PDB file of C-alpha atoms in Angstrom:
ATOM      1  CA  MET B  17       0.000   0.000   0.000  1.00 43.00           C
ATOM      2  CA  GLY B  18       2.901   2.360   0.585  1.00 44.00           C
ATOM      3  CA  ILE B  19       6.507   2.705   1.594  1.00 43.00           C
ATOM      4  CA  ASP B  20       7.325   0.403   4.532  1.00 41.00           C
ATOM      5  CA  ASP B  21       3.618  -0.268   5.158  1.00 40.00           C
ATOM      6  CA  GLU B  22       3.328   2.859   7.311  1.00 39.00           C
ATOM      7  CA  VAL B  23       0.851   4.648   5.095  1.00 38.00           C
ATOM      8  CA  GLU B  24      -1.685   6.617   7.052  1.00 39.00           C
ATOM      9  CA  HIS B  25      -5.194   7.376   5.813  1.00 37.00           C
ATOM     10  CA  ASP B  26      -7.170  10.271   7.235  1.00 36.00           C
ATOM     11  CA  LEU B  27     -10.709   9.422   8.257  1.00 38.00           C
ATOM     12  CA  LEU B  28     -11.815   6.625   6.004  1.00 36.00           C
ATOM     13  CA  ASP B  29     -15.606   6.691   5.765  1.00 37.00           C
ATOM     14  CA  LEU B  30     -16.714   3.112   6.382  1.00 36.00           C
ATOM     15  CA  SER B  31     -20.477   3.258   6.568  1.00 37.00           C
ATOM     16  CA  ARG B  32     -23.513   5.271   7.445  1.00 38.00           C
ATOM     17  CA  ILE B  33     -25.529   4.118  10.449  1.00 39.00           C
ATOM     18  CA  GLY B  34     -28.878   5.834  10.740  1.00 41.00           C
ATOM     19  CA  ALA B  35     -29.621   9.233   9.251  1.00 43.00           C
ATOM     20  CA  HIS B  36     -27.383  11.280  11.531  1.00 43.00           C
ATOM     21  CA  LEU B  37     -24.276   9.258  12.259  1.00 44.00           C
ATOM     22  CA  ARG B  38     -21.306   8.866   9.965  1.00 44.00           C
ATOM     23  CA  VAL B  39     -18.883   6.276  11.203  1.00 43.00           C
ATOM     24  CA  ALA B  40     -15.235   7.078  10.543  1.00 45.00           C
ATOM     25  CA  VAL B  41     -12.000   5.571  11.787  1.00 44.00           C
ATOM     26  CA  HIS B  42      -8.403   6.642  11.659  1.00 46.00           C
ATOM     27  CA  VAL B  43      -6.561   3.891   9.817  1.00 45.00           C
ATOM     28  CA  HIS B  44      -2.941   2.864  10.238  1.00 45.00           C
ATOM     29  CA  GLN B  45      -1.699  -0.083   8.246  1.00 48.00           C
ATOM     30  CA  ARG B  46      -1.819  -3.103  10.609  1.00 57.00           C
ATOM     31  CA  GLU B  47      -4.017  -1.256  13.129  1.00 65.00           C
ATOM     32  CA  LEU B  48      -7.594  -1.168  11.927  1.00 68.00           C
ATOM     33  CA  ASP B  49     -10.305  -0.617  14.481  1.00 72.00           C
ATOM     34  CA  VAL B  50     -13.510  -2.342  13.507  1.00 78.00           C
ATOM     35  CA  LEU B  51     -16.776  -0.759  14.527  1.00 76.00           C
ATOM     36  CA  THR B  52     -19.606  -3.252  14.326  1.00 82.00           C
ATOM     37  CA  GLN B  53     -22.417  -1.334  16.005  1.00 85.00           C
ATOM     38  CA  ALA B  54     -23.214   2.200  17.104  1.00 85.00           C
ATOM     39  CA  ASP B  55     -26.110   3.719  18.989  1.00 86.00           C
ATOM     40  CA  ILE B  56     -27.025   7.394  19.087  1.00 88.00           C
ATOM     41  CA  ARG B  57     -27.266   8.365  22.756  1.00 88.00           C
ATOM     42  CA  GLU B  58     -27.542  12.129  22.285  1.00 88.00           C
ATOM     43  CA  SER B  59     -28.431  13.761  18.991  1.00 90.00           C
ATOM     44  CA  PHE B  60     -28.583  17.440  20.098  1.00 92.00           C
ATOM     45  CA  PRO B  61     -31.484  18.374  17.783  1.00 93.00           C
ATOM     46  CA  ASN B  62     -31.577  22.085  18.749  1.00 93.00           C
ATOM     47  CA  THR B  63     -27.846  22.486  18.196  1.00 93.00           C
ATOM     48  CA  LYS B  64     -28.112  21.021  14.695  1.00 91.00           C
ATOM     49  CA  GLN B  65     -30.669  23.680  13.691  1.00 93.00           C
ATOM     50  CA  GLU B  66     -28.323  26.650  14.234  1.00 93.00           C
ATOM     51  CA  ILE B  67     -25.265  26.890  11.982  1.00 95.00           C
ATOM     52  CA  LYS B  68     -23.289  28.883  14.599  1.00 96.00           C
ATOM     53  CA  SER B  69     -23.959  26.195  17.180  1.00 95.00           C
ATOM     54  CA  VAL B  70     -22.926  23.466  14.744  1.00 95.00           C
ATOM     55  CA  ALA B  71     -19.728  25.336  13.857  1.00 96.00           C
ATOM     56  CA  HIS B  72     -18.785  25.918  17.497  1.00 97.00           C
ATOM     57  CA  GLY B  73     -19.696  22.353  18.443  1.00 95.00           C
ATOM     58  CA  VAL B  74     -17.443  20.995  15.702  1.00 95.00           C
ATOM     59  CA  TYR B  75     -14.710  23.417  16.789  1.00 96.00           C
ATOM     60  CA  MET B  76     -14.870  22.092  20.361  1.00 96.00           C
ATOM     61  CA  LEU B  77     -14.756  18.498  19.095  1.00 94.00           C
ATOM     62  CA  GLU B  78     -11.728  19.278  16.919  1.00 95.00           C
ATOM     63  CA  LEU B  79     -10.010  21.074  19.803  1.00 95.00           C
ATOM     64  CA  ALA B  80     -10.572  18.130  22.129  1.00 93.00           C
ATOM     65  CA  ASN B  81      -9.287  15.754  19.462  1.00 91.00           C
ATOM     66  CA  ALA B  82      -6.143  17.858  18.972  1.00 92.00           C
ATOM     67  CA  PHE B  83      -5.286  17.686  22.679  1.00 88.00           C
ATOM     68  CA  LEU B  84      -6.028  14.006  23.228  1.00 88.00           C
ATOM     69  CA  ASP B  85      -3.409  11.336  22.785  1.00 85.00           C
ATOM     70  CA  GLU B  86      -4.518   8.413  20.685  1.00 80.00           C
ATOM     71  CA  ARG B  87      -6.056   5.649  22.794  1.00 78.00           C
ATOM     72  CA  GLN B  88      -5.579   7.611  26.037  1.00 85.00           C
ATOM     73  CA  PRO B  89      -8.879   8.218  27.838  1.00 88.00           C
ATOM     74  CA  ASN B  90      -9.441  11.585  29.473  1.00 91.00           C
ATOM     75  CA  PRO B  91     -12.778  11.426  31.323  1.00 93.00           C
ATOM     76  CA  ASP B  92     -12.516  15.021  32.606  1.00 95.00           C
ATOM     77  CA  LEU B  93     -12.094  16.381  29.102  1.00 94.00           C
ATOM     78  CA  PHE B  94     -14.897  14.171  27.787  1.00 93.00           C
ATOM     79  CA  ASP B  95     -17.257  15.270  30.577  1.00 95.00           C
ATOM     80  CA  THR B  96     -16.422  18.923  29.938  1.00 96.00           C
ATOM     81  CA  LEU B  97     -16.999  18.521  26.208  1.00 95.00           C
ATOM     82  CA  LEU B  98     -20.313  16.754  26.781  1.00 95.00           C
ATOM     83  CA  SER B  99     -21.394  19.425  29.281  1.00 96.00           C
ATOM     84  CA  CYS B 100     -20.597  22.154  26.756  1.00 96.00           C
ATOM     85  CA  MET B 101     -22.604  20.318  24.100  1.00 96.00           C
ATOM     86  CA  TYR B 102     -25.578  20.257  26.500  1.00 96.00           C
ATOM     87  CA  VAL B 103     -25.090  23.988  27.108  1.00 96.00           C
ATOM     88  CA  LEU B 104     -25.165  24.587  23.333  1.00 95.00           C
ATOM     89  CA  GLU B 105     -28.279  22.457  23.115  1.00 95.00           C
ATOM     90  CA  GLY B 106     -29.899  24.698  25.731  1.00 96.00           C
ATOM     91  CA  GLY B 107     -29.448  27.747  23.511  1.00 95.00           C
ATOM     92  CA  THR B 108     -26.530  29.478  25.217  1.00 96.00           C
ATOM     93  CA  ASP B 109     -24.439  31.759  23.002  1.00 97.00           C
ATOM     94  CA  PRO B 110     -22.028  29.479  21.083  1.00 97.00           C
ATOM     95  CA  GLU B 111     -19.170  32.010  21.378  1.00 97.00           C
ATOM     96  CA  ILE B 112     -19.402  32.062  25.165  1.00 97.00           C
ATOM     97  CA  THR B 113     -19.687  28.275  25.302  1.00 97.00           C
ATOM     98  CA  ALA B 114     -16.590  27.839  23.121  1.00 97.00           C
ATOM     99  CA  ARG B 115     -14.537  30.318  25.191  1.00 96.00           C
ATOM    100  CA  TYR B 116     -15.585  28.504  28.373  1.00 96.00           C
ATOM    101  CA  PHE B 117     -14.544  25.180  26.828  1.00 97.00           C
ATOM    102  CA  GLU B 118     -11.168  26.622  25.806  1.00 95.00           C
ATOM    103  CA  LEU B 119     -10.474  27.775  29.372  1.00 91.00           C
ATOM    104  CA  GLN B 120     -11.610  24.449  30.805  1.00 94.00           C
ATOM    105  CA  ILE B 121      -9.484  22.377  28.431  1.00 93.00           C
ATOM    106  CA  LEU B 122      -6.437  24.488  29.335  1.00 89.00           C
ATOM    107  CA  SER B 123      -7.137  23.897  33.021  1.00 90.00           C
ATOM    108  CA  ILE B 124      -7.661  20.143  32.582  1.00 93.00           C
ATOM    109  CA  LEU B 125      -4.350  19.864  30.743  1.00 89.00           C
ATOM    110  CA  GLY B 126      -2.492  22.001  33.293  1.00 87.00           C
ATOM    111  CA  TYR B 127      -2.144  25.157  31.218  1.00 85.00           C
ATOM    112  CA  ASP B 128      -4.761  27.285  32.920  1.00 83.00           C
ATOM    113  CA  PRO B 129      -4.049  31.016  33.007  1.00 84.00           C
ATOM    114  CA  ARG B 130      -3.892  32.772  36.380  1.00 85.00           C
ATOM    115  CA  PHE B 131      -6.464  35.472  37.030  1.00 85.00           C
ATOM    116  CA  ASP B 132      -6.246  35.766  40.825  1.00 88.00           C
ATOM    117  CA  ALA B 133      -3.049  37.843  41.104  1.00 90.00           C
ATOM    118  CA  CYS B 134      -0.510  39.723  39.008  1.00 89.00           C
ATOM    119  CA  LEU B 135       2.120  37.293  37.799  1.00 90.00           C
ATOM    120  CA  ARG B 136       4.863  39.919  37.971  1.00 89.00           C
ATOM    121  CA  CYS B 137       4.417  41.417  41.434  1.00 89.00           C
ATOM    122  CA  GLY B 138       2.047  38.920  43.075  1.00 88.00           C
ATOM    123  CA  ARG B 139      -0.528  41.540  44.131  1.00 87.00           C
ATOM    124  CA  PRO B 140      -4.067  40.083  44.311  1.00 89.00           C
ATOM    125  CA  ASN B 141      -6.458  41.077  41.554  1.00 84.00           C
ATOM    126  CA  GLY B 142      -8.247  44.211  42.732  1.00 79.00           C
ATOM    127  CA  HIS B 143     -10.162  46.876  40.896  1.00 68.00           C
ATOM    128  CA  GLU B 144      -7.168  48.531  39.240  1.00 77.00           C
ATOM    129  CA  LYS B 145      -6.554  48.277  35.525  1.00 84.00           C
ATOM    130  CA  ILE B 146      -5.017  44.947  34.530  1.00 86.00           C
ATOM    131  CA  TRP B 147      -3.993  43.243  31.273  1.00 89.00           C
ATOM    132  CA  PHE B 148      -3.859  39.659  30.189  1.00 89.00           C
ATOM    133  CA  SER B 149      -0.406  38.561  29.043  1.00 90.00           C
ATOM    134  CA  PRO B 150      -0.324  35.294  27.087  1.00 87.00           C
ATOM    135  CA  SER B 151       3.466  35.175  27.325  1.00 89.00           C
ATOM    136  CA  VAL B 152       3.424  35.031  31.140  1.00 88.00           C
ATOM    137  CA  GLY B 153       0.177  33.049  31.325  1.00 88.00           C
ATOM    138  CA  GLY B 154      -2.099  35.383  33.219  1.00 89.00           C
ATOM    139  CA  ILE B 155      -2.831  38.912  34.321  1.00 90.00           C
ATOM    140  CA  VAL B 156      -0.319  41.678  34.932  1.00 92.00           C
ATOM    141  CA  CYS B 157      -0.766  45.129  36.496  1.00 87.00           C
ATOM    142  CA  ASN B 158       0.994  48.445  35.872  1.00 81.00           C
ATOM    143  CA  ASP B 159       3.776  47.748  38.398  1.00 72.00           C
TER     144      ASP B 159
END
């Protein structure tokens, strides 16, 4: 199939189960997962009716996929993703839901930004003017 049998195929569409579920697997030569049955547990009908909700839902799924190691379960990340999908289903603004998910995924993976105190001087966050600094990973004040 390819050089040294290490050819990788991106998302090979195997079959369609039901009207709403497309079954896809990531294929590595010699490592083929076989899916024999699938059940739809949650279909999120309200989310599917709004294109912004669909787009943000797919974005969150892609983001979760990018941060997960293959075959390594992460129940906290899965629960957070599922919770955010329920929030989208309830009609919450998709932008706010996606930003919340981004912050949560950073926290779950140990990259959460600090908002409680200035990362330069250590002073607790008060009512003075502050800025967020991505390079230091949190808020900074004028000092």
